[in-house]
Short mmCIF file of C-alpha atoms in Angstrom, two decimals:
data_model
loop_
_atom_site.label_atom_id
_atom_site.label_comp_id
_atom_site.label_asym_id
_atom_site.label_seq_id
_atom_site.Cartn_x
_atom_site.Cartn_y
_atom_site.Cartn_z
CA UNK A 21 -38.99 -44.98 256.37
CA UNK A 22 -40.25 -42.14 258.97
CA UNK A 23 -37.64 -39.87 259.95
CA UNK A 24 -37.14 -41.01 263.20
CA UNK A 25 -36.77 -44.31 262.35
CA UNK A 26 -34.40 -43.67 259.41
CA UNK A 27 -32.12 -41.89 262.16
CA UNK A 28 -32.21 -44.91 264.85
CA UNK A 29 -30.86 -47.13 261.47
CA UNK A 30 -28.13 -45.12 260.82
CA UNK A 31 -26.95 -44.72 264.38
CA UNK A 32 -27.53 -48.12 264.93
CA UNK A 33 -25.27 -49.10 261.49
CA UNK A 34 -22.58 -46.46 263.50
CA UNK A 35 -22.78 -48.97 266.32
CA UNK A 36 -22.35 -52.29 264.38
CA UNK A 37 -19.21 -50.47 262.45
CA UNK A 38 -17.82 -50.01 266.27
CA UNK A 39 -17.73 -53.84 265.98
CA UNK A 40 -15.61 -54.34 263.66
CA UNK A 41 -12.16 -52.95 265.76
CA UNK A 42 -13.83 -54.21 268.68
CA UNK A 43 -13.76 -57.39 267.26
CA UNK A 44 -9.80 -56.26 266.13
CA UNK A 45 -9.00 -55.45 269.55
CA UNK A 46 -11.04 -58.51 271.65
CA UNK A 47 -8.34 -60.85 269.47
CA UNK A 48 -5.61 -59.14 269.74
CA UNK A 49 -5.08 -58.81 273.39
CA UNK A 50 -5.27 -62.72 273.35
CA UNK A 51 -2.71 -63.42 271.10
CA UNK A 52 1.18 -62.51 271.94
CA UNK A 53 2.25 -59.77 271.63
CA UNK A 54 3.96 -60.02 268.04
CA UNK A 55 1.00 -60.53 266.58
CA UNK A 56 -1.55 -57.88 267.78
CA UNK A 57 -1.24 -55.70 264.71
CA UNK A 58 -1.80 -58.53 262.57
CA UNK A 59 -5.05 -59.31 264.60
CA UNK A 60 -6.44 -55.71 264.46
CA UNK A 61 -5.57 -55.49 260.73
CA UNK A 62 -7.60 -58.75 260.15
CA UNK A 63 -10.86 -56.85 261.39
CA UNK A 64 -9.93 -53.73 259.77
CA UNK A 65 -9.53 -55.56 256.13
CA UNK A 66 -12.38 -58.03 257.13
CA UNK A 67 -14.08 -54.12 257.21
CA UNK A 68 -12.87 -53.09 253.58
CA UNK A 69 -13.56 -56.37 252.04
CA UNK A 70 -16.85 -56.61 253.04
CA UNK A 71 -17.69 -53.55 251.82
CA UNK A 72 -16.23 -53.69 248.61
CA UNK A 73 -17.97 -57.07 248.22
CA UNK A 74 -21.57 -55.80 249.48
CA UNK A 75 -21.42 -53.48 246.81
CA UNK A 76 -20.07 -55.28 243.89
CA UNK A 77 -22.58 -58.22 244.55
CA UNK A 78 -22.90 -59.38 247.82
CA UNK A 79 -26.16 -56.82 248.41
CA UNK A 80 -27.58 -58.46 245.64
CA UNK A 81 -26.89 -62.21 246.33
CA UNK A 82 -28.39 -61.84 249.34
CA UNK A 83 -31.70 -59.38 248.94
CA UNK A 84 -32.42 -59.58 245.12
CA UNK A 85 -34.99 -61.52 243.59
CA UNK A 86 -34.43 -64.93 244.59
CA UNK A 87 -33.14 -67.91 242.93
CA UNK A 88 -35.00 -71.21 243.83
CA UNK A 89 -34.64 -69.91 247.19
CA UNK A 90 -30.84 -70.29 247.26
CA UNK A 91 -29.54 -66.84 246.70
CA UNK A 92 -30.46 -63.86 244.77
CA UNK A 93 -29.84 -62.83 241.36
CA UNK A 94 -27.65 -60.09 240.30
CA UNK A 95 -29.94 -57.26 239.11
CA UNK A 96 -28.62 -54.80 242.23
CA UNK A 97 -24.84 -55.72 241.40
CA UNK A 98 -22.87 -52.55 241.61
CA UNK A 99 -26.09 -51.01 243.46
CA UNK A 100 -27.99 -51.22 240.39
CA UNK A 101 -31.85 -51.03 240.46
CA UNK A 102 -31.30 -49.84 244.43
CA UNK A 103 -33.39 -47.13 245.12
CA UNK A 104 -31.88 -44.61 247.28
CA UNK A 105 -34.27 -44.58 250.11
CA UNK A 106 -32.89 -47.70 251.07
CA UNK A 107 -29.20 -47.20 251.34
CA UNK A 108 -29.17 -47.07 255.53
CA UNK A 109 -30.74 -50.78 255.09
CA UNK A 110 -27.66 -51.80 252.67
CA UNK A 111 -25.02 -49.97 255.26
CA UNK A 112 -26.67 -51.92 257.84
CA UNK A 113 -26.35 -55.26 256.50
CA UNK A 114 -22.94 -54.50 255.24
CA UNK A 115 -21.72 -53.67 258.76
CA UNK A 116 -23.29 -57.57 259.74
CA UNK A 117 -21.12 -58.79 256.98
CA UNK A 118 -18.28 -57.26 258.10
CA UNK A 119 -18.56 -58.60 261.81
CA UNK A 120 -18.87 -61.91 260.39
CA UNK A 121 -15.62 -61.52 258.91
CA UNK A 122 -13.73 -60.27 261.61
CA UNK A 123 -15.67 -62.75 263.75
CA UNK A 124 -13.94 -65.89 261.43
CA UNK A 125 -10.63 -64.65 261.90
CA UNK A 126 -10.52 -66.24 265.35
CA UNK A 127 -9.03 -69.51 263.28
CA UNK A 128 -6.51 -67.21 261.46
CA UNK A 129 -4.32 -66.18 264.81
CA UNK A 130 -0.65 -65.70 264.41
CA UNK A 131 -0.19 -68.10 261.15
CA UNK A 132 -1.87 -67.31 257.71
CA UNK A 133 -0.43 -64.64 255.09
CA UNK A 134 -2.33 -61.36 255.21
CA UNK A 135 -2.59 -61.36 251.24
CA UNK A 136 -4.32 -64.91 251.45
CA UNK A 137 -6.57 -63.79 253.88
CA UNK A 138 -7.97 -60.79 251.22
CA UNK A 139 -9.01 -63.65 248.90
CA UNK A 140 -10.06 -65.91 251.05
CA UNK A 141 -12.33 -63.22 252.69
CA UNK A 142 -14.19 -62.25 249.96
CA UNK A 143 -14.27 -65.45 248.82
CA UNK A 144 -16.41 -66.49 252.21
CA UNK A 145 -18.58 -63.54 251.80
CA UNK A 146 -19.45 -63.86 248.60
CA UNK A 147 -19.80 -67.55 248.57
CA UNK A 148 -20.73 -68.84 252.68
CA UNK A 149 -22.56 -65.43 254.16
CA UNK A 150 -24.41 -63.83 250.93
CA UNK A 151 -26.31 -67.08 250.48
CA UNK A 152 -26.93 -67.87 254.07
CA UNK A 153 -28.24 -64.02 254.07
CA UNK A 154 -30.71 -64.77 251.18
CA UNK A 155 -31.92 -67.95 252.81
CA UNK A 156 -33.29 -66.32 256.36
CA UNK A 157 -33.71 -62.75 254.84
CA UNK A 158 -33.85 -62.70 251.36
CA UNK A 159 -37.00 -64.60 250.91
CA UNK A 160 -34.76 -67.51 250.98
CA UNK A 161 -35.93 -71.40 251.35
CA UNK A 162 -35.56 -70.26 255.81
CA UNK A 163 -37.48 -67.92 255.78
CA UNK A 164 -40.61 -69.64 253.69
CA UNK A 165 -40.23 -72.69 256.29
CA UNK A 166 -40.75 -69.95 258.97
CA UNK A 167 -37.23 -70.17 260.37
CA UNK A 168 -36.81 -67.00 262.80
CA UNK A 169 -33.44 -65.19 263.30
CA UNK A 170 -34.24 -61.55 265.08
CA UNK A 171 -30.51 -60.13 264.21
CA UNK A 172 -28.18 -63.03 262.89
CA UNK A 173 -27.90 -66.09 264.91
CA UNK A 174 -27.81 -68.24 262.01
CA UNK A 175 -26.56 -66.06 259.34
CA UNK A 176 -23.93 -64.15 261.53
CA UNK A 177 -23.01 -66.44 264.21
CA UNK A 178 -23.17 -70.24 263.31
CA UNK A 179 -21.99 -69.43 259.84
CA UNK A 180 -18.46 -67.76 261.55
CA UNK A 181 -18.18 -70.13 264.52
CA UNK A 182 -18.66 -73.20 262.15
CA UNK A 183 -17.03 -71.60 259.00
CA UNK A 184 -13.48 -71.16 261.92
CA UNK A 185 -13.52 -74.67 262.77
CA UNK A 186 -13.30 -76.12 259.43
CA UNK A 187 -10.79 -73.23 258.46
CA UNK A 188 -8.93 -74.49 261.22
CA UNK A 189 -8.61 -77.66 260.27
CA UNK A 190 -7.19 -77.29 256.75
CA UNK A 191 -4.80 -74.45 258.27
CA UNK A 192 -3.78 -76.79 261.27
CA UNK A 193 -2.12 -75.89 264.44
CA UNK A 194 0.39 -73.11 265.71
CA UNK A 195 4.17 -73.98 266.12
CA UNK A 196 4.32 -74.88 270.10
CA UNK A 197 0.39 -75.39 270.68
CA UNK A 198 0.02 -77.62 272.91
CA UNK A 199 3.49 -78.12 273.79
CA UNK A 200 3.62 -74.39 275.85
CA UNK A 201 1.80 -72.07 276.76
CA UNK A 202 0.42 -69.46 274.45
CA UNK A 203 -0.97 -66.83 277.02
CA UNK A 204 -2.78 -63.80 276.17
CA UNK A 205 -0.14 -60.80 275.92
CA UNK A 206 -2.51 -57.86 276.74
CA UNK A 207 -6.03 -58.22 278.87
CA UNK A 208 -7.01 -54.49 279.51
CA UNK A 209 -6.61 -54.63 275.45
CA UNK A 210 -9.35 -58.23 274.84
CA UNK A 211 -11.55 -56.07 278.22
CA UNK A 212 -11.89 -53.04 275.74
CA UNK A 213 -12.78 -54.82 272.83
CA UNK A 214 -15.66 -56.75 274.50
CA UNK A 215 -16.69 -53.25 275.58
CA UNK A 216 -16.89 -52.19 272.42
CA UNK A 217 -18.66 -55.60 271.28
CA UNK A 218 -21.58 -54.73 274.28
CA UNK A 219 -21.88 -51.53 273.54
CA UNK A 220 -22.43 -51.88 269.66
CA UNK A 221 -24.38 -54.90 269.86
CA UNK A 222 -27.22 -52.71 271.22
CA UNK A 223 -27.20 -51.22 267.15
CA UNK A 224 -26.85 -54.77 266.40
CA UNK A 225 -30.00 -56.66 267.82
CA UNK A 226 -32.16 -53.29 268.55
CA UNK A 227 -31.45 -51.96 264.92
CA UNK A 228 -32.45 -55.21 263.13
CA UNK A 229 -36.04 -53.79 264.49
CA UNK A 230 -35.60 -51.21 261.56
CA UNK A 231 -37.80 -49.09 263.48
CA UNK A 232 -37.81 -46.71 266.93
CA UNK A 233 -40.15 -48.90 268.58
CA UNK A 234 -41.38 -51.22 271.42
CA UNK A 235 -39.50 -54.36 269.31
CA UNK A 236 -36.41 -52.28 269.76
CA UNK A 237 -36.88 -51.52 273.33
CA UNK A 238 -37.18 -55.37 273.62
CA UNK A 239 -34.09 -55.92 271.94
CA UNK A 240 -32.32 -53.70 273.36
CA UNK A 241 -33.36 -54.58 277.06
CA UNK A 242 -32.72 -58.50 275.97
CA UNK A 243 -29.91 -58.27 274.73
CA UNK A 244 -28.50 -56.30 278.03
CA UNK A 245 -29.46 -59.12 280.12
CA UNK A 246 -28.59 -61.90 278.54
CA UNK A 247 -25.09 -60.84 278.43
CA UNK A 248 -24.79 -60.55 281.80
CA UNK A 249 -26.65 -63.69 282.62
CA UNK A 250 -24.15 -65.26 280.31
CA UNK A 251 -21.16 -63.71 282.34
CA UNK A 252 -22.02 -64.17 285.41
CA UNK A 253 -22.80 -68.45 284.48
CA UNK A 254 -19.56 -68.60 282.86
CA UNK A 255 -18.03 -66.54 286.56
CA UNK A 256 -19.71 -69.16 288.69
CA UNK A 257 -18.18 -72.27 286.29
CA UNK A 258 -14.65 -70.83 286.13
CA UNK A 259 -14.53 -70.08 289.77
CA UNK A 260 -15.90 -73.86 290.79
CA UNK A 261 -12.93 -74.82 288.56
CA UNK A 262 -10.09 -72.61 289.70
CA UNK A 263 -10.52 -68.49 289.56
CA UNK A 264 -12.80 -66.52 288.08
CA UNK A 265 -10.57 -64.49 285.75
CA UNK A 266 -11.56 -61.73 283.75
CA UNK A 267 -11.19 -62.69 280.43
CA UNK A 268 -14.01 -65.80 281.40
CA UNK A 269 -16.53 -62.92 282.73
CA UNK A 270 -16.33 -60.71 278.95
CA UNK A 271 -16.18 -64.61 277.43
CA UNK A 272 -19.61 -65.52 278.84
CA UNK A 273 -20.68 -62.14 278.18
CA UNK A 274 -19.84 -62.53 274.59
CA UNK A 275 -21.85 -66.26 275.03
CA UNK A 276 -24.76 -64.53 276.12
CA UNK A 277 -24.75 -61.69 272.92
CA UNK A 278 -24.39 -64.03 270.88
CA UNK A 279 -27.34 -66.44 272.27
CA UNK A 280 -30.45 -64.09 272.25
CA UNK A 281 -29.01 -62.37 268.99
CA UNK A 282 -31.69 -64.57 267.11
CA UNK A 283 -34.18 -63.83 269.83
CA UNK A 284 -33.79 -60.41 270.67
CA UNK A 285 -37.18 -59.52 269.34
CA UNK A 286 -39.25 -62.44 269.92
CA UNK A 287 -38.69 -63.23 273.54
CA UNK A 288 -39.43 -61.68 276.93
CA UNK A 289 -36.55 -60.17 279.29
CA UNK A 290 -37.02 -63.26 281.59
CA UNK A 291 -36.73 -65.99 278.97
CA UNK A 292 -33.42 -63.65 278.06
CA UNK A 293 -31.98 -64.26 281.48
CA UNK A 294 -32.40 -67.90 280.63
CA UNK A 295 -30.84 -67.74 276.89
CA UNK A 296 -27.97 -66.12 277.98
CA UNK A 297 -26.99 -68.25 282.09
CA UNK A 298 -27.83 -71.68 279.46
CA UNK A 299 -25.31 -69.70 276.72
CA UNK A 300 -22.42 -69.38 279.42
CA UNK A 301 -22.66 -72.94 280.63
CA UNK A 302 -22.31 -74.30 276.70
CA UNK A 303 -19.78 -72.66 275.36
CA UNK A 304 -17.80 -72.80 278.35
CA UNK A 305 -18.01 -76.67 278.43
CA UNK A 306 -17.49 -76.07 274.11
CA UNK A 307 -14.05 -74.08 274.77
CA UNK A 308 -13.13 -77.15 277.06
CA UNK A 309 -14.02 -79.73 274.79
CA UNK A 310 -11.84 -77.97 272.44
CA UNK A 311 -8.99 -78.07 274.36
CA UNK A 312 -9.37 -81.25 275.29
CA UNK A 313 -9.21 -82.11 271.37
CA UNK A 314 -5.94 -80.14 270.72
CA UNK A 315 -7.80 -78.19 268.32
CA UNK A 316 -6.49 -74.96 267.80
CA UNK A 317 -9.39 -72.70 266.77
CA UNK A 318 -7.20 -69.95 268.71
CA UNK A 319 -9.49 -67.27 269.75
CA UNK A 320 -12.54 -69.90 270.34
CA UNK A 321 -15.07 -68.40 267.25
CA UNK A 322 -16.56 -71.93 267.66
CA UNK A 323 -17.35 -72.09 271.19
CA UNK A 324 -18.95 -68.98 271.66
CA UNK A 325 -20.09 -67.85 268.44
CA UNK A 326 -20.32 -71.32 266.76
CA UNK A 327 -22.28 -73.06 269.67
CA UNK A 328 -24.07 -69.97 271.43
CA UNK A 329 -25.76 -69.17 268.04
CA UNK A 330 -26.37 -72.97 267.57
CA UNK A 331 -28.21 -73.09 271.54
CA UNK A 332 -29.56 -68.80 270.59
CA UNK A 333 -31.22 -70.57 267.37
CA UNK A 334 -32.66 -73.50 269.02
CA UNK A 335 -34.20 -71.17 272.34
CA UNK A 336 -36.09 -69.26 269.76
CA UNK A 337 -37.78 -71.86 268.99
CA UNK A 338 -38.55 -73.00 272.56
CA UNK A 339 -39.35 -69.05 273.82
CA UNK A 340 -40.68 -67.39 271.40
CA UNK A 341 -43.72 -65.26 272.48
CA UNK A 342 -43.57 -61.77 271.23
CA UNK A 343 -44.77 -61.62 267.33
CA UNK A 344 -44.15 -65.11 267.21
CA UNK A 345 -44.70 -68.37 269.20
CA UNK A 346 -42.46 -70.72 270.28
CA UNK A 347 -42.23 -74.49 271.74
CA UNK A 348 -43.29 -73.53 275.09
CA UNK A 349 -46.50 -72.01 273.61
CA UNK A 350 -47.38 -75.08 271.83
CA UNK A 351 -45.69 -74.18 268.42
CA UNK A 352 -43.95 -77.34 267.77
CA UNK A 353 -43.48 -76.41 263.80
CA UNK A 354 -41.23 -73.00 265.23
CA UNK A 355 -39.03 -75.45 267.30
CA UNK A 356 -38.78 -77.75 263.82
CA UNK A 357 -37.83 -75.00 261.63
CA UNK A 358 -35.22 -73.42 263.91
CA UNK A 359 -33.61 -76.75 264.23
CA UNK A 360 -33.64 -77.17 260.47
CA UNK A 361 -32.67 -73.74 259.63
CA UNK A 362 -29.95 -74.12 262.50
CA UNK A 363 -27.79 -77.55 261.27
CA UNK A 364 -28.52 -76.89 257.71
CA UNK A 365 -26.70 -73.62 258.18
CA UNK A 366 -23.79 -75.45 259.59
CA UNK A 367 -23.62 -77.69 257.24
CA UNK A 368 -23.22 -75.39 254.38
CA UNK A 369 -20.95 -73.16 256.11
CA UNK A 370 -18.61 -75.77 257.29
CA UNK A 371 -18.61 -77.75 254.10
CA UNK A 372 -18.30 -74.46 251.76
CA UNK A 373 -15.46 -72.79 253.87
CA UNK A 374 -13.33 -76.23 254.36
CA UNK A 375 -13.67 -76.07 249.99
CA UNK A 376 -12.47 -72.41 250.01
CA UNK A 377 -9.86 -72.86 252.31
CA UNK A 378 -8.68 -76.28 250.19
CA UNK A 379 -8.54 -74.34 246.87
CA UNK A 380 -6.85 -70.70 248.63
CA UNK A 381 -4.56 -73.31 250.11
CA UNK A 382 -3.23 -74.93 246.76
CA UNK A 383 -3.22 -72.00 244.43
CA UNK A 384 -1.42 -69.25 246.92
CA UNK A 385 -0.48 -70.79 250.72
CA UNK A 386 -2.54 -70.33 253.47
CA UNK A 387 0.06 -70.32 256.31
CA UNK A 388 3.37 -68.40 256.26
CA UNK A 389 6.29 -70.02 256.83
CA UNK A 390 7.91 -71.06 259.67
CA UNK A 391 10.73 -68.30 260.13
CA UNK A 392 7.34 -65.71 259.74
CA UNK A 393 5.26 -67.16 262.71
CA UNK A 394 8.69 -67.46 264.77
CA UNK A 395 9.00 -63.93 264.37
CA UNK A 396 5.60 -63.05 264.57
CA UNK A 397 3.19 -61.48 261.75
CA UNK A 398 3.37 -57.99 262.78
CA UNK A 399 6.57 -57.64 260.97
CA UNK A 400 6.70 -60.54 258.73
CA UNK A 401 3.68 -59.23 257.09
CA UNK A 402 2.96 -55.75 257.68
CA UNK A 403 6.79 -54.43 258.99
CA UNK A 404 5.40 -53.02 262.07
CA UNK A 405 5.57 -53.85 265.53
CA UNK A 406 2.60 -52.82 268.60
CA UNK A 407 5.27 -52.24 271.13
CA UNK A 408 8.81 -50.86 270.69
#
């Protein structure tokens, strides 16, 4: 890589990391408050076990030399055969894996042993993200049907919405949900980490250019306005309903990041605006549905990250017009792929993670026990509490 561009990847990799407790912090102001170290020590060891995995073998499952298209051999296990002019593109892709992660510990809020969550985690990577990697990026079965994802729609975003529901239902409800309410414990907290989300998803979407160029410019400029075209839909819905409060405007904000992530470098800033105001309609009308349901995918993963990269996936294939061309342009194969590359992704991350879960469940426990979530995680499984 030039110079230049070998310095954008590593700040942008620096951004992505920023993700990680911003993830940690987003979740933790929503839970209560016995429970917020818990949250931010989910994304922290989401952090660690990602990057333990990446280099053991999850690099290598995912960019090696493929295997029928499924996932990649092991011949870069342990880093192996890697030469080292492409480390910053292995730190990148680690720091993806590692929001993923933290991103799928939405369905693990206040109720699931800490030392459960370490296997299950790099269970997931290893076995749900590594492979869905190797299909869009990897030279994978995606990516020779042509299916487009600019920065990890499909790979980061549908495969940790999707992956939360189905963890949630083998894990099953809080104590009380549904019967009180369980009301965020710390806003200014969940309003900082969707700062931090923003401001690092700029290394996210503009970095996956791997270059300091006009496809980054896009990205980055895309990305900035479909967020807030995504808060201020979800604004305008919330206040028809009731109030406009302020953890629905960093919500639909999130909506909107996590929409044009698959687009950020094949659409235009104007089909952006679109992405994200559609983004902060759907997965505001998701998170109600959800309620609705009684289903207690606590921190909504599914809503916004499940169904915005779902609708992010699917607009790429209707708006597509920079290096590639989309529905609207007469491409009707793009929208086809997209749509294939889009369920089958759900699929296999919903039906993978529900086994994982199953089999972590009946050898170890997922959930702690009852006395533990009455007291709260914070000291039932780490012996600390946030606030004296």
């Amino acid at each position: 890589m030039e110079s230049g561009d070998l310095a954008w990847l590593m700040v942008a990799t620096a951004l992505v990391m920023l993700m990680v407790p911003g993830v940690g912090l987003f979740y933790a102001g929503m839970v209560r408050k016995k429970n917020a170290v818990n949250m931010i020590s989910l994304s922290f060891a989401a952090l660690l076990l990602a990057s333990l995995q990446w280099f053991l073998v999850g690099y290598s499952l995912a960019f090696s030399e493929s295997i029928a298209g499924i996932v990649g051999d092991l011949s870069m296990a342990g880093l192996l055969n890697v030469e080292m002019g492409d480390y910053a593109f292995v730190i990148f892709q680690l720091m993806f894996a590692a929001v993923t992660l933290a991103i799928l510990t939405s369905a693990m809020a206040e109720r699931v042993k800490f030392s459960s969550f370490l296997i299950f985690g790099f269970l997931w990577v290893t076995l749900v993200y590594s492979p869905l990697a190797h299909w869009v990026w990897g030279n994978g079965w995606l990516a020779d049907l042509g299916a487009l994802d600019f920065a990890g729609g499909t790979v980061v975003h549908i495969s940790s919405g999707f992956s939360a529901l189905a963890l949630t239902l083998v894990i099953g409800k809080r104590i009380g949900f549904g019967e009180h309410d369980i009301e965020a414990h710390n806003v200014p907290m969940t309003l900082l980490g969707a700062a931090l989300l923003w401001f690092g998803w700029f290394g996210f979407n503009a970095g996956s250019a791997l270059a300091a160029d006009e496809i980054a410019a896009n990205a980055l400029i895309v990305t900035n306005l479909a967020a807030s075209a995504g808060a201020f839909s979800w604004t305008l819905i919330s206040g028809y309903h009731g109030r406009p409060g302020s953890l629905g405007i960093v919500s639909g904000a999130i909506a909107g990041l996590v929409a044009i992530t698959p687009a950020a470098g094949f659409v235009t800033p104007a089909s952006a605006v679109i992405i994200g105001f559609v983004a902060g309609v759907l997965c505001y009308y998701a998170m109600v549905f959800r309620v609705k349901r009684g289903i207690d995918e606590s921190l909504d993963a599914w809503a916004i990250h499940g169904i915005g990269g779902l609708w992010g996936a699917i607009a790429t294939g209707i708006f597509a017009s920079v290096n590639a061309e989309g529905l609207l342009l007469g491409n009707y194969w793009q929208f086809v792929a997209q749509l294939i590359g889009a369920f089958s992704a759900i699929v296999y991350a919903f039906v993978v993670t529900y086994m994982i879960a199953k089999v972590v469940d009946a050898v170890i426990g997922l959930r702690v026990s009852e006395e533990e979530e009455y007291v709260g995680l914070d000291i039932s499984q780490h012996g600390e509490m946030a606030y004296s």
